[in-house]
Structure formats: C-alpha cells, structure tokens
Amino acid sequence: MPLNFNSSEKLTITAYKDGKRSRTSGKIGGFEAMFNPDSIIRNFENHYRRTQSLNSGGGPVSFAFTRHEVINLTIIIDGTSLGAAQSSKSVALSPVIPEIDVRKKVEAFRNLAFNINGNIHQPNFLKLSLGTALEEVACRLQAFTLEYSNFDDNGKPDRAEVKASFLTESSSFKQNAITAKKSADLTHMVKVKNKDTLPLLAKSIYGMAGAYIELARINNLDHFRKLKPGTQLVFPPKTAE
C-alpha cells in the first residue's frame, strides 16, 4: 500500500553548495518528483566489535559507533501524457498536456544529486523533504540504479525507475566520534602517528602506561617500542578490575 502522504506535497530534493545548506546563499537548485514514492525505507545500524577486553582473556561484544542512517526510495518518471496528467492531478486528458522527456528528467536528477559539481569538486549537498515523513533531511546521494522501460519504435523510453540510496548527515555523528576517541569504555581504532609509542598511547586512553603489555598482545605486536606510522591499533574497552 502506498504511504498516506499529504497529497499536496511532493518529494523534493534540494541541492546546496556546502554543508551548511543555507537557503539564502548556498542553494543551487531542486528536483521535484512526479509522484510520491510508495514507500520509504530508513536503515539504522549500530556497529559493534568482538574483541578481547584489556584485563581479561575475552570480553563481550562492545559498542563502537553508530553508522549514518541510509534512506532508500524509488522515484518514478512517466513520460506519457497520462503520466503528466496524473502527476499534475489533472482529470482532463488532451494533447495540450505535454509529454515529458524521460531521459532529460533523469539527467536533471543525476546532475543535481550525483554528478560532481565542478565549482566545489564533489557532489552537491542535499536535503530530502516530504511532509512529516522526511522533514528537510540533510543527506548525500550514495548510489542509485536506473531502469528504463516502455520503449517506442525509436528506442525512446516512456518510463524510468530511479532507485536511490541517500546517506544522512547529522551533527550527532560528530559527537559520537568525539566520544569514541575520548572514552576508555568504548572500543575504537587508533592510527599510529610519528613518534607515538604504545606506553604513551595507553596512558592517554586508559590513564595507565602499563597497559601497553596487554595492548601489544591483543594487536599481535612483536616490538612495541617502535611503532610504524599509519598502523591501525585496536584499543578495547577498559574493564572494571
């Protein structure tokens, strides 16, 4: 069954030149879907690591971070006069209603949401909107698949389905990253920098340099005194003694 969205509102995608997504100075353009999607799938995921805890031979699965939400939906583009009439809520079908060039409509979506903007050297920053279901959700287009159908004798498609995945952006994720870096109660990865030593890293995260012995064992390090810059080390949660 289609979602019961407000019929006066259409799914819109608004593009901006930067992450601030300012209506006054950053707005680039927009795309309005002909029809609202039948469904919107919102995926939420926590990521866990199964690692050994610092003070024991084994430990429980530990929380690492929350992944960005992914929104999946399908955009229908109908190039026939009937499709245009249904999209505009017109009940009168006549030659006055223009047919839509499906390929141009798809290209407009692709240029706005997927292609690299040469002025900012990356794809545009987006907002998804559809009533109370999607209230100006800040996101980026992660991927999409395109299916053309209903071809005429000249190979021109009259219909297209764009199945799109949007990766959301939120300030809460930045806060999660800060928490993961500072808390000894969470598992996280540390990238070794020049002049880093295992005792110093253990001291900064756990508050005790002596934890380096157990960290060396967990990370299978033969020589903990000389760490190679760029190496990723696992720092499991500190368990209560």
PDB file of C-alpha atoms in Angstrom:
ATOM      1  CA  MET A   1       0.000   0.000   0.000  1.00  0.00           C
ATOM      2  CA  PRO A   2       1.325   3.494  -0.805  1.00  0.00           C
ATOM      3  CA  LEU A   3       2.245   5.715   2.093  1.00  0.00           C
ATOM      4  CA  ASN A   4      -0.506   8.108   3.162  1.00  0.00           C
ATOM      5  CA  PHE A   5       1.416  11.311   2.466  1.00  0.00           C
ATOM      6  CA  ASN A   6      -0.258  14.679   2.204  1.00  0.00           C
ATOM      7  CA  SER A   7      -1.337  14.767  -1.448  1.00  0.00           C
ATOM      8  CA  SER A   8      -0.475  18.465  -1.728  1.00  0.00           C
ATOM      9  CA  GLU A   9       3.206  17.800  -1.089  1.00  0.00           C
ATOM     10  CA  LYS A  10       5.678  16.121  -3.412  1.00  0.00           C
ATOM     11  CA  LEU A  11       9.038  14.573  -2.677  1.00  0.00           C
ATOM     12  CA  THR A  12      11.651  17.254  -3.299  1.00  0.00           C
ATOM     13  CA  ILE A  13      15.436  17.159  -3.423  1.00  0.00           C
ATOM     14  CA  THR A  14      17.176  20.485  -2.829  1.00  0.00           C
ATOM     15  CA  ALA A  15      20.875  20.929  -3.601  1.00  0.00           C
ATOM     16  CA  TYR A  16      23.350  23.214  -1.847  1.00  0.00           C
ATOM     17  CA  LYS A  17      26.979  24.160  -2.431  1.00  0.00           C
ATOM     18  CA  ASP A  18      28.184  23.426   1.108  1.00  0.00           C
ATOM     19  CA  GLY A  19      27.330  21.511   4.250  1.00  0.00           C
ATOM     20  CA  LYS A  20      25.631  24.498   5.882  1.00  0.00           C
ATOM     21  CA  ARG A  21      22.781  24.135   3.370  1.00  0.00           C
ATOM     22  CA  SER A  22      21.826  27.792   3.618  1.00  0.00           C
ATOM     23  CA  ARG A  23      18.625  28.823   1.848  1.00  0.00           C
ATOM     24  CA  THR A  24      19.916  32.333   1.220  1.00  0.00           C
ATOM     25  CA  SER A  25      23.464  31.839  -0.041  1.00  0.00           C
ATOM     26  CA  GLY A  26      24.060  28.132  -0.641  1.00  0.00           C
ATOM     27  CA  LYS A  27      21.044  26.878  -2.588  1.00  0.00           C
ATOM     28  CA  ILE A  28      21.836  25.612  -6.097  1.00  0.00           C
ATOM     29  CA  GLY A  29      18.610  24.079  -7.363  1.00  0.00           C
ATOM     30  CA  GLY A  30      15.956  21.476  -6.787  1.00  0.00           C
ATOM     31  CA  PHE A  31      14.201  18.416  -8.165  1.00  0.00           C
ATOM     32  CA  GLU A  32      10.526  17.575  -7.596  1.00  0.00           C
ATOM     33  CA  ALA A  33       9.346  14.012  -8.112  1.00  0.00           C
ATOM     34  CA  MET A  34       6.331  13.470 -10.374  1.00  0.00           C
ATOM     35  CA  PHE A  35       4.843  11.034  -7.859  1.00  0.00           C
ATOM     36  CA  ASN A  36       5.461  10.373  -4.200  1.00  0.00           C
ATOM     37  CA  PRO A  37       7.192   7.026  -3.543  1.00  0.00           C
ATOM     38  CA  ASP A  38       5.095   4.035  -2.479  1.00  0.00           C
ATOM     39  CA  SER A  39       7.458   3.529   0.439  1.00  0.00           C
ATOM     40  CA  ILE A  40      10.499   4.975   2.167  1.00  0.00           C
ATOM     41  CA  ILE A  41      12.952   2.620   3.853  1.00  0.00           C
ATOM     42  CA  ARG A  42      15.114   4.120   6.610  1.00  0.00           C
ATOM     43  CA  ASN A  43      18.011   1.940   7.775  1.00  0.00           C
ATOM     44  CA  PHE A  44      19.601   2.447  11.209  1.00  0.00           C
ATOM     45  CA  GLU A  45      22.657   0.488  12.334  1.00  0.00           C
ATOM     46  CA  ASN A  46      24.938   0.301  15.360  1.00  0.00           C
ATOM     47  CA  HIS A  47      28.401  -1.132  14.796  1.00  0.00           C
ATOM     48  CA  TYR A  48      29.971  -3.472  17.362  1.00  0.00           C
ATOM     49  CA  ARG A  49      33.382  -5.126  17.633  1.00  0.00           C
ATOM     50  CA  ARG A  50      34.076  -8.534  19.099  1.00  0.00           C
ATOM     51  CA  THR A  51      37.482  -8.060  20.708  1.00  0.00           C
ATOM     52  CA  GLN A  52      39.349  -9.112  23.795  1.00  0.00           C
ATOM     53  CA  SER A  53      38.949  -6.775  26.731  1.00  0.00           C
ATOM     54  CA  LEU A  54      42.021  -5.211  28.259  1.00  0.00           C
ATOM     55  CA  ASN A  55      42.074  -7.014  31.606  1.00  0.00           C
ATOM     56  CA  SER A  56      40.782 -10.437  30.635  1.00  0.00           C
ATOM     57  CA  GLY A  57      41.293 -13.174  28.078  1.00  0.00           C
ATOM     58  CA  GLY A  58      37.999 -12.406  26.388  1.00  0.00           C
ATOM     59  CA  GLY A  59      35.236  -9.852  26.526  1.00  0.00           C
ATOM     60  CA  PRO A  60      31.696  -9.166  25.375  1.00  0.00           C
ATOM     61  CA  VAL A  61      30.741  -7.541  22.116  1.00  0.00           C
ATOM     62  CA  SER A  62      31.417  -3.830  22.552  1.00  0.00           C
ATOM     63  CA  PHE A  63      29.774  -0.803  21.006  1.00  0.00           C
ATOM     64  CA  ALA A  64      31.979   1.105  18.569  1.00  0.00           C
ATOM     65  CA  PHE A  65      29.849   3.692  16.770  1.00  0.00           C
ATOM     66  CA  THR A  66      26.501   4.413  15.129  1.00  0.00           C
ATOM     67  CA  ARG A  67      26.517   4.341  11.354  1.00  0.00           C
ATOM     68  CA  HIS A  68      24.865   7.052   9.324  1.00  0.00           C
ATOM     69  CA  GLU A  69      21.233   6.388   8.528  1.00  0.00           C
ATOM     70  CA  VAL A  70      20.548   5.292   4.941  1.00  0.00           C
ATOM     71  CA  ILE A  71      17.286   6.251   3.223  1.00  0.00           C
ATOM     72  CA  ASN A  72      16.119   4.149   0.264  1.00  0.00           C
ATOM     73  CA  LEU A  73      13.308   5.171  -2.055  1.00  0.00           C
ATOM     74  CA  THR A  74      12.194   4.878  -5.674  1.00  0.00           C
ATOM     75  CA  ILE A  75      11.450   7.820  -7.959  1.00  0.00           C
ATOM     76  CA  ILE A  76       9.090   7.128 -10.870  1.00  0.00           C
ATOM     77  CA  ILE A  77       9.339   9.209 -14.050  1.00  0.00           C
ATOM     78  CA  ASP A  78       6.448   8.711 -16.503  1.00  0.00           C
ATOM     79  CA  GLY A  79       6.962  10.440 -19.836  1.00  0.00           C
ATOM     80  CA  THR A  80       3.487   9.911 -21.274  1.00  0.00           C
ATOM     81  CA  SER A  81       0.715  12.490 -21.333  1.00  0.00           C
ATOM     82  CA  LEU A  82      -1.227  10.231 -18.980  1.00  0.00           C
ATOM     83  CA  GLY A  83       1.651  10.294 -16.516  1.00  0.00           C
ATOM     84  CA  ALA A  84       1.887  14.074 -16.767  1.00  0.00           C
ATOM     85  CA  ALA A  85      -1.862  14.385 -16.178  1.00  0.00           C
ATOM     86  CA  GLN A  86      -1.772  12.139 -13.122  1.00  0.00           C
ATOM     87  CA  SER A  87       1.236  13.992 -11.750  1.00  0.00           C
ATOM     88  CA  SER A  88      -0.497  17.363 -12.072  1.00  0.00           C
ATOM     89  CA  LYS A  89      -3.801  15.948 -10.701  1.00  0.00           C
ATOM     90  CA  SER A  90      -5.482  16.882 -13.990  1.00  0.00           C
ATOM     91  CA  VAL A  91      -8.561  14.860 -14.879  1.00  0.00           C
ATOM     92  CA  ALA A  92      -8.759  16.089 -18.474  1.00  0.00           C
ATOM     93  CA  LEU A  93      -6.583  14.192 -20.933  1.00  0.00           C
ATOM     94  CA  SER A  94      -5.863  16.244 -24.030  1.00  0.00           C
ATOM     95  CA  PRO A  95      -2.999  16.934 -26.459  1.00  0.00           C
ATOM     96  CA  VAL A  96      -2.429  20.180 -24.522  1.00  0.00           C
ATOM     97  CA  ILE A  97      -0.748  18.183 -21.757  1.00  0.00           C
ATOM     98  CA  PRO A  98       2.906  17.866 -22.817  1.00  0.00           C
ATOM     99  CA  GLU A  99       4.795  14.608 -22.632  1.00  0.00           C
ATOM    100  CA  ILE A 100       7.983  14.563 -20.556  1.00  0.00           C
ATOM    101  CA  ASP A 101      11.387  13.648 -21.957  1.00  0.00           C
ATOM    102  CA  VAL A 102      12.278  10.876 -19.508  1.00  0.00           C
ATOM    103  CA  ARG A 103      15.984  10.883 -20.275  1.00  0.00           C
ATOM    104  CA  LYS A 104      16.263  14.638 -19.706  1.00  0.00           C
ATOM    105  CA  LYS A 105      14.394  14.317 -16.407  1.00  0.00           C
ATOM    106  CA  VAL A 106      16.767  11.544 -15.300  1.00  0.00           C
ATOM    107  CA  GLU A 107      19.766  13.630 -16.348  1.00  0.00           C
ATOM    108  CA  ALA A 108      18.455  16.572 -14.317  1.00  0.00           C
ATOM    109  CA  PHE A 109      18.266  14.322 -11.246  1.00  0.00           C
ATOM    110  CA  ARG A 110      21.748  12.945 -11.882  1.00  0.00           C
ATOM    111  CA  ASN A 111      23.339  16.375 -12.381  1.00  0.00           C
ATOM    112  CA  LEU A 112      21.730  17.758  -9.257  1.00  0.00           C
ATOM    113  CA  ALA A 113      22.273  14.876  -6.837  1.00  0.00           C
ATOM    114  CA  PHE A 114      25.016  12.565  -8.128  1.00  0.00           C
ATOM    115  CA  ASN A 115      27.466  14.166 -10.542  1.00  0.00           C
ATOM    116  CA  ILE A 116      30.474  16.113  -9.294  1.00  0.00           C
ATOM    117  CA  ASN A 117      29.901  19.864  -9.153  1.00  0.00           C
ATOM    118  CA  GLY A 118      32.995  21.415 -10.723  1.00  0.00           C
ATOM    119  CA  ASN A 119      32.729  24.512  -8.520  1.00  0.00           C
ATOM    120  CA  ILE A 120      33.017  22.534  -5.266  1.00  0.00           C
ATOM    121  CA  HIS A 121      34.829  19.450  -6.679  1.00  0.00           C
ATOM    122  CA  GLN A 122      32.336  16.989  -5.205  1.00  0.00           C
ATOM    123  CA  PRO A 123      28.635  16.089  -5.497  1.00  0.00           C
ATOM    124  CA  ASN A 124      26.173  18.622  -4.111  1.00  0.00           C
ATOM    125  CA  PHE A 125      24.931  18.652  -0.523  1.00  0.00           C
ATOM    126  CA  LEU A 126      21.262  17.697  -0.382  1.00  0.00           C
ATOM    127  CA  LYS A 127      18.064  17.912   1.619  1.00  0.00           C
ATOM    128  CA  LEU A 128      15.165  15.483   1.232  1.00  0.00           C
ATOM    129  CA  SER A 129      11.650  16.723   2.003  1.00  0.00           C
ATOM    130  CA  LEU A 130       8.237  15.048   2.027  1.00  0.00           C
ATOM    131  CA  GLY A 131       5.774  16.248   4.631  1.00  0.00           C
ATOM    132  CA  THR A 132       6.299  14.750   8.068  1.00  0.00           C
ATOM    133  CA  ALA A 133       7.943  11.617   6.634  1.00  0.00           C
ATOM    134  CA  LEU A 134      11.088  13.498   5.589  1.00  0.00           C
ATOM    135  CA  GLU A 135      11.452  16.955   7.096  1.00  0.00           C
ATOM    136  CA  GLU A 136      14.402  18.536   5.285  1.00  0.00           C
ATOM    137  CA  VAL A 137      16.741  15.632   5.967  1.00  0.00           C
ATOM    138  CA  ALA A 138      20.367  16.608   5.321  1.00  0.00           C
ATOM    139  CA  CYS A 139      21.971  13.927   3.157  1.00  0.00           C
ATOM    140  CA  ARG A 140      24.142  12.976   0.178  1.00  0.00           C
ATOM    141  CA  LEU A 141      23.201  10.645  -2.662  1.00  0.00           C
ATOM    142  CA  GLN A 142      25.191   7.472  -2.047  1.00  0.00           C
ATOM    143  CA  ALA A 143      24.091   5.389  -5.035  1.00  0.00           C
ATOM    144  CA  PHE A 144      21.252   4.870  -7.479  1.00  0.00           C
ATOM    145  CA  THR A 145      20.138   2.329 -10.058  1.00  0.00           C
ATOM    146  CA  LEU A 146      18.228   3.291 -13.173  1.00  0.00           C
ATOM    147  CA  GLU A 147      15.742   1.168 -15.107  1.00  0.00           C
ATOM    148  CA  TYR A 148      14.206   2.356 -18.396  1.00  0.00           C
ATOM    149  CA  SER A 149      11.069   0.697 -19.793  1.00  0.00           C
ATOM    150  CA  ASN A 150       8.176   1.165 -22.257  1.00  0.00           C
ATOM    151  CA  PHE A 151      10.297   1.955 -25.314  1.00  0.00           C
ATOM    152  CA  ASP A 152       8.735   3.333 -28.508  1.00  0.00           C
ATOM    153  CA  ASP A 153       9.705   2.307 -32.052  1.00  0.00           C
ATOM    154  CA  ASN A 154      12.657   4.726 -31.967  1.00  0.00           C
ATOM    155  CA  GLY A 155      14.042   3.298 -28.714  1.00  0.00           C
ATOM    156  CA  LYS A 156      12.866   6.235 -26.616  1.00  0.00           C
ATOM    157  CA  PRO A 157      11.797   5.188 -23.092  1.00  0.00           C
ATOM    158  CA  ASP A 158       8.474   6.393 -21.717  1.00  0.00           C
ATOM    159  CA  ARG A 159       9.194   5.357 -18.146  1.00  0.00           C
ATOM    160  CA  ALA A 160      12.105   5.257 -15.717  1.00  0.00           C
ATOM    161  CA  GLU A 161      12.540   3.999 -12.175  1.00  0.00           C
ATOM    162  CA  VAL A 162      15.327   5.548 -10.125  1.00  0.00           C
ATOM    163  CA  LYS A 163      16.104   3.521  -7.001  1.00  0.00           C
ATOM    164  CA  ALA A 164      18.184   5.827  -4.823  1.00  0.00           C
ATOM    165  CA  SER A 165      20.077   5.485  -1.549  1.00  0.00           C
ATOM    166  CA  PHE A 166      20.769   8.626   0.474  1.00  0.00           C
ATOM    167  CA  LEU A 167      23.323   8.791   3.292  1.00  0.00           C
ATOM    168  CA  THR A 168      22.159  11.156   6.032  1.00  0.00           C
ATOM    169  CA  GLU A 169      24.342  13.704   7.760  1.00  0.00           C
ATOM    170  CA  SER A 170      23.858  14.863  11.347  1.00  0.00           C
ATOM    171  CA  SER A 171      25.867  16.726  13.952  1.00  0.00           C
ATOM    172  CA  SER A 172      25.153  13.843  16.325  1.00  0.00           C
ATOM    173  CA  PHE A 173      27.578  11.679  14.405  1.00  0.00           C
ATOM    174  CA  LYS A 174      30.358  14.176  15.053  1.00  0.00           C
ATOM    175  CA  GLN A 175      29.581  13.969  18.743  1.00  0.00           C
ATOM    176  CA  ASN A 176      29.716  10.173  18.592  1.00  0.00           C
ATOM    177  CA  ALA A 177      33.151  10.365  17.003  1.00  0.00           C
ATOM    178  CA  ILE A 178      34.425  12.668  19.738  1.00  0.00           C
ATOM    179  CA  THR A 179      33.047  10.356  22.413  1.00  0.00           C
ATOM    180  CA  ALA A 180      34.648   7.297  20.832  1.00  0.00           C
ATOM    181  CA  LYS A 181      38.059   8.987  20.792  1.00  0.00           C
ATOM    182  CA  LYS A 182      37.960  10.122  24.401  1.00  0.00           C
ATOM    183  CA  SER A 183      36.208   7.315  26.265  1.00  0.00           C
ATOM    184  CA  ALA A 184      38.119   4.313  27.620  1.00  0.00           C
ATOM    185  CA  ASP A 185      34.812   2.443  27.903  1.00  0.00           C
ATOM    186  CA  LEU A 186      34.429   2.133  24.133  1.00  0.00           C
ATOM    187  CA  THR A 187      36.337   0.116  21.571  1.00  0.00           C
ATOM    188  CA  HIS A 188      37.966   2.254  18.908  1.00  0.00           C
ATOM    189  CA  MET A 189      40.799   2.239  16.414  1.00  0.00           C
ATOM    190  CA  VAL A 190      43.905   4.402  16.694  1.00  0.00           C
ATOM    191  CA  LYS A 191      46.116   5.262  13.733  1.00  0.00           C
ATOM    192  CA  VAL A 192      49.756   5.439  14.782  1.00  0.00           C
ATOM    193  CA  LYS A 193      51.455   8.786  14.192  1.00  0.00           C
ATOM    194  CA  ASN A 194      55.125   9.602  14.039  1.00  0.00           C
ATOM    195  CA  LYS A 195      56.841   9.338  17.455  1.00  0.00           C
ATOM    196  CA  ASP A 196      53.871   7.503  19.003  1.00  0.00           C
ATOM    197  CA  THR A 197      54.737   4.767  21.474  1.00  0.00           C
ATOM    198  CA  LEU A 198      52.455   2.123  22.917  1.00  0.00           C
ATOM    199  CA  PRO A 199      53.019   3.231  26.546  1.00  0.00           C
ATOM    200  CA  LEU A 200      52.133   6.836  25.649  1.00  0.00           C
ATOM    201  CA  LEU A 201      49.007   5.778  23.775  1.00  0.00           C
ATOM    202  CA  ALA A 202      47.967   3.527  26.665  1.00  0.00           C
ATOM    203  CA  LYS A 203      48.499   6.401  29.082  1.00  0.00           C
ATOM    204  CA  SER A 204      46.432   8.856  27.034  1.00  0.00           C
ATOM    205  CA  ILE A 205      43.470   6.490  26.595  1.00  0.00           C
ATOM    206  CA  TYR A 206      43.451   4.361  29.745  1.00  0.00           C
ATOM    207  CA  GLY A 207      45.362   6.584  32.140  1.00  0.00           C
ATOM    208  CA  MET A 208      47.967   3.883  32.766  1.00  0.00           C
ATOM    209  CA  ALA A 209      51.082   3.320  30.675  1.00  0.00           C
ATOM    210  CA  GLY A 210      51.427  -0.236  31.953  1.00  0.00           C
ATOM    211  CA  ALA A 211      48.503  -1.335  29.763  1.00  0.00           C
ATOM    212  CA  TYR A 212      50.889  -1.428  26.806  1.00  0.00           C
ATOM    213  CA  ILE A 213      51.855  -5.042  27.532  1.00  0.00           C
ATOM    214  CA  GLU A 214      48.302  -6.298  27.092  1.00  0.00           C
ATOM    215  CA  LEU A 215      47.779  -4.000  24.101  1.00  0.00           C
ATOM    216  CA  ALA A 216      50.843  -5.452  22.398  1.00  0.00           C
ATOM    217  CA  ARG A 217      49.429  -8.947  22.860  1.00  0.00           C
ATOM    218  CA  ILE A 218      45.964  -8.002  21.561  1.00  0.00           C
ATOM    219  CA  ASN A 219      47.446  -6.322  18.475  1.00  0.00           C
ATOM    220  CA  ASN A 220      49.995  -9.118  17.854  1.00  0.00           C
ATOM    221  CA  LEU A 221      52.969  -6.752  18.149  1.00  0.00           C
ATOM    222  CA  ASP A 222      56.418  -8.318  18.452  1.00  0.00           C
ATOM    223  CA  HIS A 223      58.138  -4.983  19.018  1.00  0.00           C
ATOM    224  CA  PHE A 224      56.061  -2.408  20.856  1.00  0.00           C
ATOM    225  CA  ARG A 225      58.866   0.135  21.253  1.00  0.00           C
ATOM    226  CA  LYS A 226      58.922   1.059  17.554  1.00  0.00           C
ATOM    227  CA  LEU A 227      55.512   1.552  16.011  1.00  0.00           C
ATOM    228  CA  LYS A 228      55.165   2.032  12.272  1.00  0.00           C
ATOM    229  CA  PRO A 229      53.299   5.259  11.421  1.00  0.00           C
ATOM    230  CA  GLY A 230      49.964   4.545   9.755  1.00  0.00           C
ATOM    231  CA  THR A 231      49.423   1.253  11.603  1.00  0.00           C
ATOM    232  CA  GLN A 232      45.868   0.753  12.901  1.00  0.00           C
ATOM    233  CA  LEU A 233      45.737  -0.460  16.512  1.00  0.00           C
ATOM    234  CA  VAL A 234      42.739  -1.832  18.385  1.00  0.00           C
ATOM    235  CA  PHE A 235      42.067  -0.288  21.804  1.00  0.00           C
ATOM    236  CA  PRO A 236      39.361  -2.382  23.511  1.00  0.00           C
ATOM    237  CA  PRO A 237      37.257  -1.075  26.387  1.00  0.00           C
ATOM    238  CA  LYS A 238      38.830  -0.943  29.817  1.00  0.00           C
ATOM    239  CA  THR A 239      37.038  -3.414  32.086  1.00  0.00           C
ATOM    240  CA  ALA A 240      36.489  -2.927  35.761  1.00  0.00           C
ATOM    241  CA  GLU A 241      39.168  -4.580  37.874  1.00  0.00           C
TER     242      GLU A 241
END
